[in-house]
Amino acid sequence: MRYDGRENDQLRPVNIIPGFLMHPAGSVLIQMGNTKVICTASVEEKTAAHLKGTGQGWVTAEYAMLPGSTATRKKRDSSRGKVDGRSTEIQRLIGRALRSVVDMEKMGELSLWIDCDVIQADGGTRTASITGAYVAMMLAFRRMKAMGMISEIPVRNAVAAVSVGIVDGQIRLDLPYEEDSRAEVDMNVVMTEAGELIEVQGTGEAHPFTRGQMDEMLALAEKGCMALYAVQRQALEAFEEEAPLEAEAPGSGEAKEKQEEESLTVVAATQNQHKLKEMRAIMEPFGMKVISQKEAGLENVDVEEDGKTFEENSYKKAREIMALSGRIAIADDSGLAVEALNGAPGVYSARFAGTDKDDDANNQKLLSLLEDEENRRAKFVSVVTMVYPDGRVLAARGECPGHLLRELRGDQGFGYDPMFVPEGFEETFGQLSSQVKNRISHRARALSRLEALLREEAGKER
Ligand code: IMP
């Protein structure tokens, strides 16, 4: 009899709670007896460095144990100043296990980050991590598919893992810490649902073991994994029922009308009310309804603009708001490029004088930097990007050349408007009416190019 009352070929009670956390694309809490691991899968918009340009994605994993997960407090890596060797080995195992069932060519250039955090350890944390991570990964891929980031789920097979070993001279399945710590032979087995082996880590701790014993242990592990695939399937099915992701099938009547209306509704990926107003004024004549992030339920989402180009930031903003809202999103990334400053402030226009988008401080900084400068030439640049839930991307750039005054004039508009006189005019954007600005501005030019692209697309579809 085992100390917890199980038969030798019995798993501990297994439970997988899908959708355990709200932020990651996929998450679960997996419990195997007293071992509890939170597994999450988060999407990153770029693939691993070595795969850049190949069209392939990447799946990678990190593993850690919380300080309170073990009987005596485990120091955090951050206070030890280095990553635990055991964790490194385990996270590589988890990454390899998942990659072996994923078709990375079908992922596109995206990365899926799997994080396995052990909140309570009682043996078998690496194997529970793999079994749970598979479900978190599937949930993430399902969400990515529903959002149009991938066209199919790129997973060939289920993967699960379990420990087996020889304890008290007996071959046993799924060792808790009490058995693991005194096991004569200890083995971790990772398998696909098709019965193929992905990894076998077997060690004769107290004495060597025979080929026959190894075969017996593998057969027992396979039996354990079969039970785990069923638990994984149940978790995935249960979550689908609770939170169906696929959009209503396109059909006749109401669904079609709703779809048509949605195809003309665009979420503006901006927190800047001036930009929102300008986008609305410019796009509505094109027959497009522009709604704010607030109206799309994303009031507090502020996408970090860490790109080096207007194109990069514009795409990033639209991409994220599309992913979060499930609707077509449009973003504008814009700024002022001053000739005498080699194009600065450029993408840093909003934060030129600090981090807090202070228009006055930005203008003052620019005025004083250019105090003794004769060359006053500058241009506003805007890159607008529209990202569709099916993955289509349209982007256009618009520029508005002009010159900068030595003082501020007018209180219309926003940002650097009171300093900037567009070519062919005597007054600044701060003085000109919004109708005039919205006809000639960088944003208007970018949006009118975008409109041409939209027409081209519509022509192709017909
Ligand atoms: P971002 O698009 O959020 O990166 O911010 C763009 C920044 O560029 C704004 O905060 C302004 O400082 C400046 N900017 C962009 N477009 C305009 C414009 O039409 N008028 C004045 N300033 C602008």
XYZ file of C-alpha atoms and ligand atoms in Angstrom:
485
model
C 0.000 0.000 0.000
C 1.316 3.505 -0.854
C 1.375 6.108 1.852
C -1.513 8.010 0.264
C -3.581 4.843 -0.181
C -3.215 4.578 -3.990
C -2.592 1.469 -6.055
C 0.796 1.358 -7.820
C -0.791 2.095 -11.190
C -3.023 4.927 -10.029
C -2.592 8.648 -10.682
C -3.182 11.166 -7.926
C -6.477 13.074 -8.289
C -5.989 15.404 -11.291
C -7.855 18.608 -11.872
C -7.306 21.236 -14.567
C -9.078 24.572 -14.180
C -9.025 26.357 -17.555
C -9.091 30.160 -17.887
C -7.652 30.524 -14.379
C -6.248 34.012 -14.992
C -7.827 36.853 -16.932
C -4.867 38.427 -18.746
C -2.917 35.728 -20.596
C -4.316 34.352 -23.866
C -4.454 30.925 -22.217
C -4.123 29.845 -18.593
C -4.857 26.932 -16.280
C -4.343 25.813 -12.736
C -3.328 22.159 -12.735
C -3.517 20.140 -9.556
C -2.037 16.652 -9.295
C -2.631 15.637 -5.715
C -0.976 18.367 -3.685
C 1.156 19.659 -6.537
C -0.320 22.833 -7.966
C 1.034 24.753 -10.938
C -0.277 27.824 -12.732
C 0.461 27.574 -16.443
C -0.042 30.547 -18.737
C 0.459 31.104 -22.454
C 1.058 34.655 -23.668
C 1.457 35.807 -27.242
C 4.287 38.015 -28.412
C 4.197 39.723 -31.778
C 7.598 38.525 -32.899
C 9.302 35.228 -33.403
C 12.647 34.103 -31.931
C 15.657 36.029 -33.290
C 17.004 32.994 -35.163
C 13.684 32.583 -37.034
C 13.217 36.181 -38.136
C 12.263 36.332 -41.791
C 11.474 32.608 -42.050
C 7.710 32.959 -41.477
C 7.986 30.544 -38.541
C 6.827 31.056 -34.973
C 8.328 29.862 -31.700
C 7.107 28.344 -28.472
C 9.247 28.814 -25.408
C 8.816 28.211 -21.690
C 9.874 29.497 -18.308
C 9.480 27.643 -15.026
C 9.786 28.770 -11.428
C 8.777 27.775 -7.935
C 7.253 30.336 -5.604
C 9.055 30.850 -2.276
C 6.111 29.383 -0.405
C 5.736 26.351 -2.646
C 8.164 24.211 -0.652
C 8.355 23.148 3.004
C 11.213 25.547 3.675
C 11.050 28.892 1.906
C 12.747 28.789 -1.473
C 14.722 31.959 -2.223
C 13.613 33.862 -5.291
C 16.035 33.948 -8.219
C 15.828 37.740 -8.103
C 17.313 37.842 -4.601
C 19.847 35.083 -5.319
C 20.948 37.033 -8.360
C 21.001 34.009 -10.640
C 18.630 31.539 -12.218
C 18.479 28.162 -10.598
C 20.101 25.445 -12.784
C 17.236 23.059 -12.095
C 14.685 25.618 -13.299
C 16.679 26.204 -16.486
C 16.774 22.490 -17.209
C 13.042 22.128 -16.534
C 11.988 25.087 -18.638
C 13.957 23.738 -21.564
C 12.190 20.408 -21.157
C 8.778 22.108 -21.153
C 9.634 24.167 -24.253
C 10.916 21.103 -26.132
C 7.864 19.062 -25.156
C 5.427 21.639 -26.522
C 7.415 22.484 -29.647
C 7.459 18.844 -30.626
C 3.701 18.908 -31.231
C 3.435 22.404 -32.746
C 3.755 23.145 -36.440
C 5.721 26.366 -36.141
C 5.379 27.183 -39.842
C 1.623 27.552 -39.372
C 2.071 29.971 -36.489
C 3.489 32.819 -38.534
C 6.157 35.008 -36.938
C 4.722 35.003 -33.434
C 6.002 33.670 -30.140
C 4.044 31.881 -27.502
C 5.520 32.251 -24.035
C 4.592 29.476 -21.654
C 5.068 30.267 -17.991
C 4.796 27.543 -15.397
C 4.784 28.736 -11.808
C 4.660 26.131 -9.098
C 2.563 27.398 -6.212
C 2.735 24.170 -4.234
C 5.285 21.423 -4.784
C 4.697 17.829 -3.817
C 6.598 15.931 -6.520
C 6.037 15.828 -10.255
C 6.086 19.593 -10.793
C 7.815 19.368 -14.186
C 5.407 16.756 -15.485
C 2.337 18.609 -14.162
C 3.747 21.748 -15.807
C 3.861 20.054 -19.203
C 0.376 18.561 -18.884
C -1.087 21.920 -17.812
C 0.959 23.972 -20.283
C -0.478 21.983 -23.174
C -4.003 23.089 -22.189
C -2.918 26.713 -21.672
C -1.245 26.630 -25.092
C -4.358 25.224 -26.761
C -6.518 27.915 -25.143
C -4.139 30.581 -26.424
C -4.131 29.152 -29.951
C -7.913 28.970 -29.886
C -8.128 32.596 -28.933
C -5.552 33.553 -31.586
C -7.600 31.746 -34.198
C -10.825 33.444 -33.126
C -9.040 36.771 -33.508
C -7.730 35.930 -36.948
C -4.063 35.868 -35.870
C -3.710 32.300 -37.146
C -5.920 30.504 -39.641
C -5.726 27.092 -38.010
C -4.601 25.653 -34.704
C -1.041 24.544 -35.405
C -0.995 21.605 -33.011
C -0.555 18.067 -34.295
C -1.152 16.145 -31.121
C -1.805 16.375 -27.411
C 1.166 16.135 -25.094
C 1.220 15.100 -21.446
C 3.823 13.948 -18.964
C 3.968 11.858 -15.828
C 6.500 10.444 -13.448
C 7.070 6.760 -12.758
C 9.640 5.027 -10.619
C 10.664 2.144 -8.443
C 9.897 2.689 -4.757
C 10.058 -0.026 -2.108
C 11.009 -2.392 -4.939
C 7.724 -1.692 -6.770
C 7.066 0.061 -10.038
C 4.768 3.005 -9.305
C 2.990 5.742 -11.215
C 2.967 9.483 -10.375
C 5.297 9.836 -7.403
C 4.554 12.408 -4.707
C 7.530 13.995 -2.920
C 7.472 11.377 -0.155
C 8.159 8.646 -2.744
C 10.225 10.709 -5.151
C 12.736 11.653 -2.464
C 13.527 8.028 -1.668
C 12.908 6.434 -5.082
C 15.382 3.788 -6.195
C 14.637 4.596 -9.817
C 13.048 7.808 -10.917
C 11.719 8.533 -14.401
C 9.854 11.364 -16.128
C 8.093 10.482 -19.359
C 6.703 12.936 -21.913
C 4.441 11.450 -24.598
C 2.037 12.409 -27.358
C -1.511 11.153 -27.483
C -0.476 9.062 -30.485
C 1.703 7.076 -28.076
C 5.036 8.483 -29.295
C 7.766 9.349 -26.833
C 9.065 12.891 -26.657
C 11.424 12.630 -23.744
C 12.388 10.013 -21.181
C 14.467 11.074 -18.199
C 15.289 7.971 -16.183
C 17.825 7.628 -13.403
C 18.936 4.690 -11.308
C 19.243 6.656 -8.063
C 19.872 3.817 -5.616
C 20.760 1.025 -8.047
C 20.858 0.242 -11.771
C 17.691 -0.934 -13.454
C 17.050 -3.431 -16.196
C 15.682 -3.010 -19.684
C 12.670 -5.066 -18.627
C 11.949 -2.695 -15.721
C 12.317 0.245 -18.042
C 9.760 -1.223 -20.464
C 7.375 -1.814 -17.596
C 7.793 1.756 -16.370
C 7.177 3.130 -19.866
C 4.010 1.074 -20.221
C 2.786 2.385 -16.893
C 3.635 5.972 -17.890
C 1.690 5.511 -21.120
C -1.317 4.370 -19.138
C -1.027 7.433 -16.902
C -0.709 9.772 -19.871
C -3.815 8.267 -21.479
C -5.786 9.291 -18.402
C -4.216 12.760 -18.523
C -5.224 13.350 -22.171
C -8.819 12.690 -21.141
C -8.567 15.279 -18.341
C -7.009 17.785 -20.778
C -9.802 17.182 -23.282
C -12.473 17.662 -20.636
C -10.897 20.943 -19.529
C -10.770 22.228 -23.104
C -14.345 21.165 -23.806
C -15.636 22.664 -20.567
C -14.002 25.981 -21.343
C -15.385 26.066 -24.869
C -18.905 25.685 -23.493
C -18.350 28.421 -20.927
C -16.701 30.898 -23.259
C -17.299 30.132 -26.933
C -14.858 32.080 -29.057
C -15.911 31.515 -32.637
C -17.987 34.337 -34.040
C -21.544 33.643 -35.142
C -21.474 31.959 -38.532
C -22.128 34.370 -41.355
C -25.587 33.777 -42.700
C -28.656 35.567 -43.807
C -30.765 38.248 -42.127
C -29.721 39.660 -38.824
C -26.311 38.042 -38.631
C -25.402 39.375 -42.060
C -26.624 42.869 -41.314
C -24.705 42.863 -38.064
C -21.632 41.710 -39.912
C -21.959 44.454 -42.510
C -22.370 47.075 -39.845
C -19.350 45.715 -38.027
C -17.261 45.780 -41.172
C -17.729 49.548 -41.303
C -17.098 50.126 -37.616
C -13.525 50.796 -36.714
C -12.045 51.169 -33.249
C -9.621 54.081 -33.019
C -6.571 52.891 -31.112
C -5.854 56.132 -29.310
C -6.368 57.831 -25.979
C -5.867 61.223 -27.604
C -9.277 62.899 -27.922
C -7.983 65.361 -30.515
C -6.801 62.568 -32.749
C -10.074 60.715 -32.261
C -12.018 63.804 -33.274
C -9.849 64.337 -36.337
C -10.067 60.686 -37.382
C -13.858 60.819 -37.083
C -14.114 64.034 -39.086
C -11.877 62.662 -41.822
C -13.217 59.087 -41.980
C -16.928 59.588 -41.631
C -17.262 60.980 -45.153
C -15.751 57.639 -46.306
C -18.749 55.875 -44.760
C -16.801 54.541 -41.796
C -17.949 54.734 -38.217
C -15.097 55.396 -35.831
C -15.670 54.368 -32.222
C -13.419 55.161 -29.298
C -11.544 52.656 -27.174
C -13.998 53.505 -24.408
C -16.961 52.563 -26.611
C -15.162 49.313 -27.413
C -14.783 48.601 -23.683
C -11.035 49.339 -23.682
C -11.030 52.642 -21.868
C -7.909 52.004 -19.837
C -5.778 50.313 -22.449
C -2.702 52.332 -23.283
C -0.454 50.517 -25.728
C 3.234 51.106 -25.092
C 4.913 52.862 -28.029
C 8.390 51.416 -27.927
C 9.031 51.172 -31.653
C 11.731 53.107 -33.497
C 9.531 54.122 -36.431
C 6.061 55.566 -36.910
C 5.224 52.433 -38.895
C 6.180 50.096 -36.058
C 4.242 52.002 -33.388
C 1.211 52.503 -35.566
C 0.984 48.792 -36.364
C 1.529 47.828 -32.745
C -1.285 50.038 -31.479
C -3.780 48.873 -34.108
C -2.763 45.233 -33.692
C -3.263 45.241 -29.941
C -6.579 47.053 -30.006
C -7.823 44.709 -32.740
C -6.742 41.713 -30.666
C -8.447 43.029 -27.548
C -11.659 44.221 -29.202
C -11.967 41.592 -31.937
C -12.879 44.427 -34.336
C -11.124 46.313 -37.105
C -8.807 48.807 -35.455
C -7.097 51.884 -36.782
C -4.149 53.657 -35.253
C -2.234 56.776 -36.076
C 1.321 57.281 -34.975
C 2.497 60.729 -35.682
C 4.972 63.400 -34.823
C 6.978 66.365 -35.889
C 10.269 65.994 -37.760
C 12.481 69.082 -37.586
C 15.117 69.396 -40.300
C 17.695 71.188 -38.127
C 17.352 68.452 -35.504
C 17.826 65.612 -37.993
C 14.199 64.582 -37.778
C 13.773 64.894 -33.989
C 11.549 64.747 -32.009
C 10.021 62.247 -34.514
C 8.547 59.208 -32.806
C 9.347 60.827 -29.462
C 7.181 63.904 -30.166
C 4.655 63.203 -27.418
C 7.352 62.653 -24.778
C 9.885 65.199 -26.014
C 10.076 67.115 -22.727
C 9.458 64.155 -20.436
C 7.141 61.256 -20.191
C 3.819 62.909 -19.630
C 2.603 64.210 -23.013
C 2.807 67.787 -21.863
C 2.126 69.884 -24.986
C 3.238 73.155 -23.382
C 6.512 71.747 -22.113
C 7.179 70.124 -25.515
C 6.603 73.405 -27.331
C 8.804 75.350 -24.901
C 11.608 72.835 -25.272
C 11.451 73.035 -29.053
C 11.314 76.855 -29.054
C 14.406 77.105 -26.903
C 16.343 74.415 -28.806
C 15.742 76.307 -32.058
C 16.273 79.786 -30.610
C 19.431 80.466 -32.631
C 18.546 78.267 -35.555
C 17.905 79.803 -38.977
C 16.593 76.628 -40.623
C 12.946 76.493 -39.507
C 11.831 73.730 -41.857
C 9.801 70.902 -40.365
C 7.130 68.430 -41.313
C 4.396 66.553 -39.534
C 4.289 62.846 -40.280
C 1.445 60.410 -39.710
C 1.321 56.699 -40.352
C -2.131 55.184 -40.129
C -2.573 51.436 -39.918
C -5.723 49.433 -40.104
C -5.666 45.869 -38.832
C -8.535 43.460 -39.467
C -9.452 40.491 -37.315
C -8.651 38.221 -40.272
C -5.055 39.435 -40.241
C -5.177 41.902 -43.143
C -3.128 45.043 -42.621
C -3.364 48.306 -44.535
C -0.957 51.135 -43.812
C -0.389 54.562 -45.288
C 1.895 57.509 -44.566
C 1.056 61.168 -44.914
C 3.325 64.180 -44.514
C 2.603 67.857 -44.172
C 5.598 70.163 -44.748
C 5.884 73.634 -43.278
C 7.964 75.814 -40.969
C 8.203 76.598 -37.274
C 7.646 80.026 -35.748
C 9.668 81.536 -32.885
C 6.511 81.883 -30.807
C 3.194 80.118 -30.257
C 0.087 81.328 -32.044
C -3.495 80.179 -31.708
C -5.240 77.742 -29.432
C -6.878 75.341 -31.890
C -5.706 71.772 -32.276
C -3.105 70.218 -30.007
C 0.561 69.313 -29.685
C 2.916 71.437 -31.778
C 0.067 73.048 -33.744
C 0.644 76.601 -32.390
C 4.268 76.600 -33.688
C 3.679 75.053 -37.082
C 2.746 76.935 -40.247
C 1.861 74.538 -43.081
C 3.336 75.253 -46.509
C 1.194 77.676 -48.540
C -0.420 79.248 -45.426
C 0.357 82.281 -43.238
C -1.236 80.964 -40.050
C -0.342 78.117 -37.711
C -2.391 74.943 -37.254
C -3.280 76.550 -33.924
C -4.973 79.397 -35.788
C -6.420 77.642 -38.832
C -9.888 76.141 -38.514
C -10.214 72.399 -37.952
C -11.859 72.103 -41.385
C -8.729 73.482 -43.029
C -6.378 71.416 -40.881
C -8.345 68.225 -41.543
C -8.083 68.831 -45.285
C -4.310 69.311 -45.484
C -2.816 67.705 -42.367
C -0.435 64.753 -42.334
C -3.240 62.684 -40.797
C -5.712 63.693 -43.495
C -3.175 62.777 -46.166
C -2.414 59.419 -44.613
C -6.117 58.666 -44.211
C -6.919 59.613 -47.771
C -4.183 57.233 -48.986
C -5.650 54.607 -46.729
C -9.005 55.224 -48.306
C -7.485 54.606 -51.740
C -6.112 51.313 -50.424
C -9.550 50.417 -49.071
C -11.102 51.067 -52.459
C -8.461 48.919 -54.131
C -9.209 46.100 -51.672
C -12.945 46.412 -52.277
C -12.280 46.256 -56.024
C -10.278 43.059 -55.588
C -13.070 41.450 -53.601
C -15.718 42.210 -56.211
P 1.642 59.652 -30.704
O 0.980 59.505 -32.012
O 0.818 59.201 -29.594
O 3.005 59.049 -30.704
O 1.836 61.195 -30.411
C 2.082 62.040 -31.415
C 2.608 63.337 -30.873
O 3.072 64.071 -32.009
C 1.542 64.202 -30.237
O 1.490 64.072 -28.843
C 1.989 65.593 -30.654
O 2.985 66.052 -29.783
C 2.584 65.369 -32.003
N 1.551 65.486 -33.060
C 1.056 64.505 -33.845
N 0.121 64.979 -34.674
C -0.008 66.278 -34.392
C -0.842 67.277 -34.901
O -1.705 67.100 -35.767
N -0.659 68.502 -34.358
C 0.232 68.762 -33.405
N 1.014 67.853 -32.869
C 0.909 66.605 -33.372
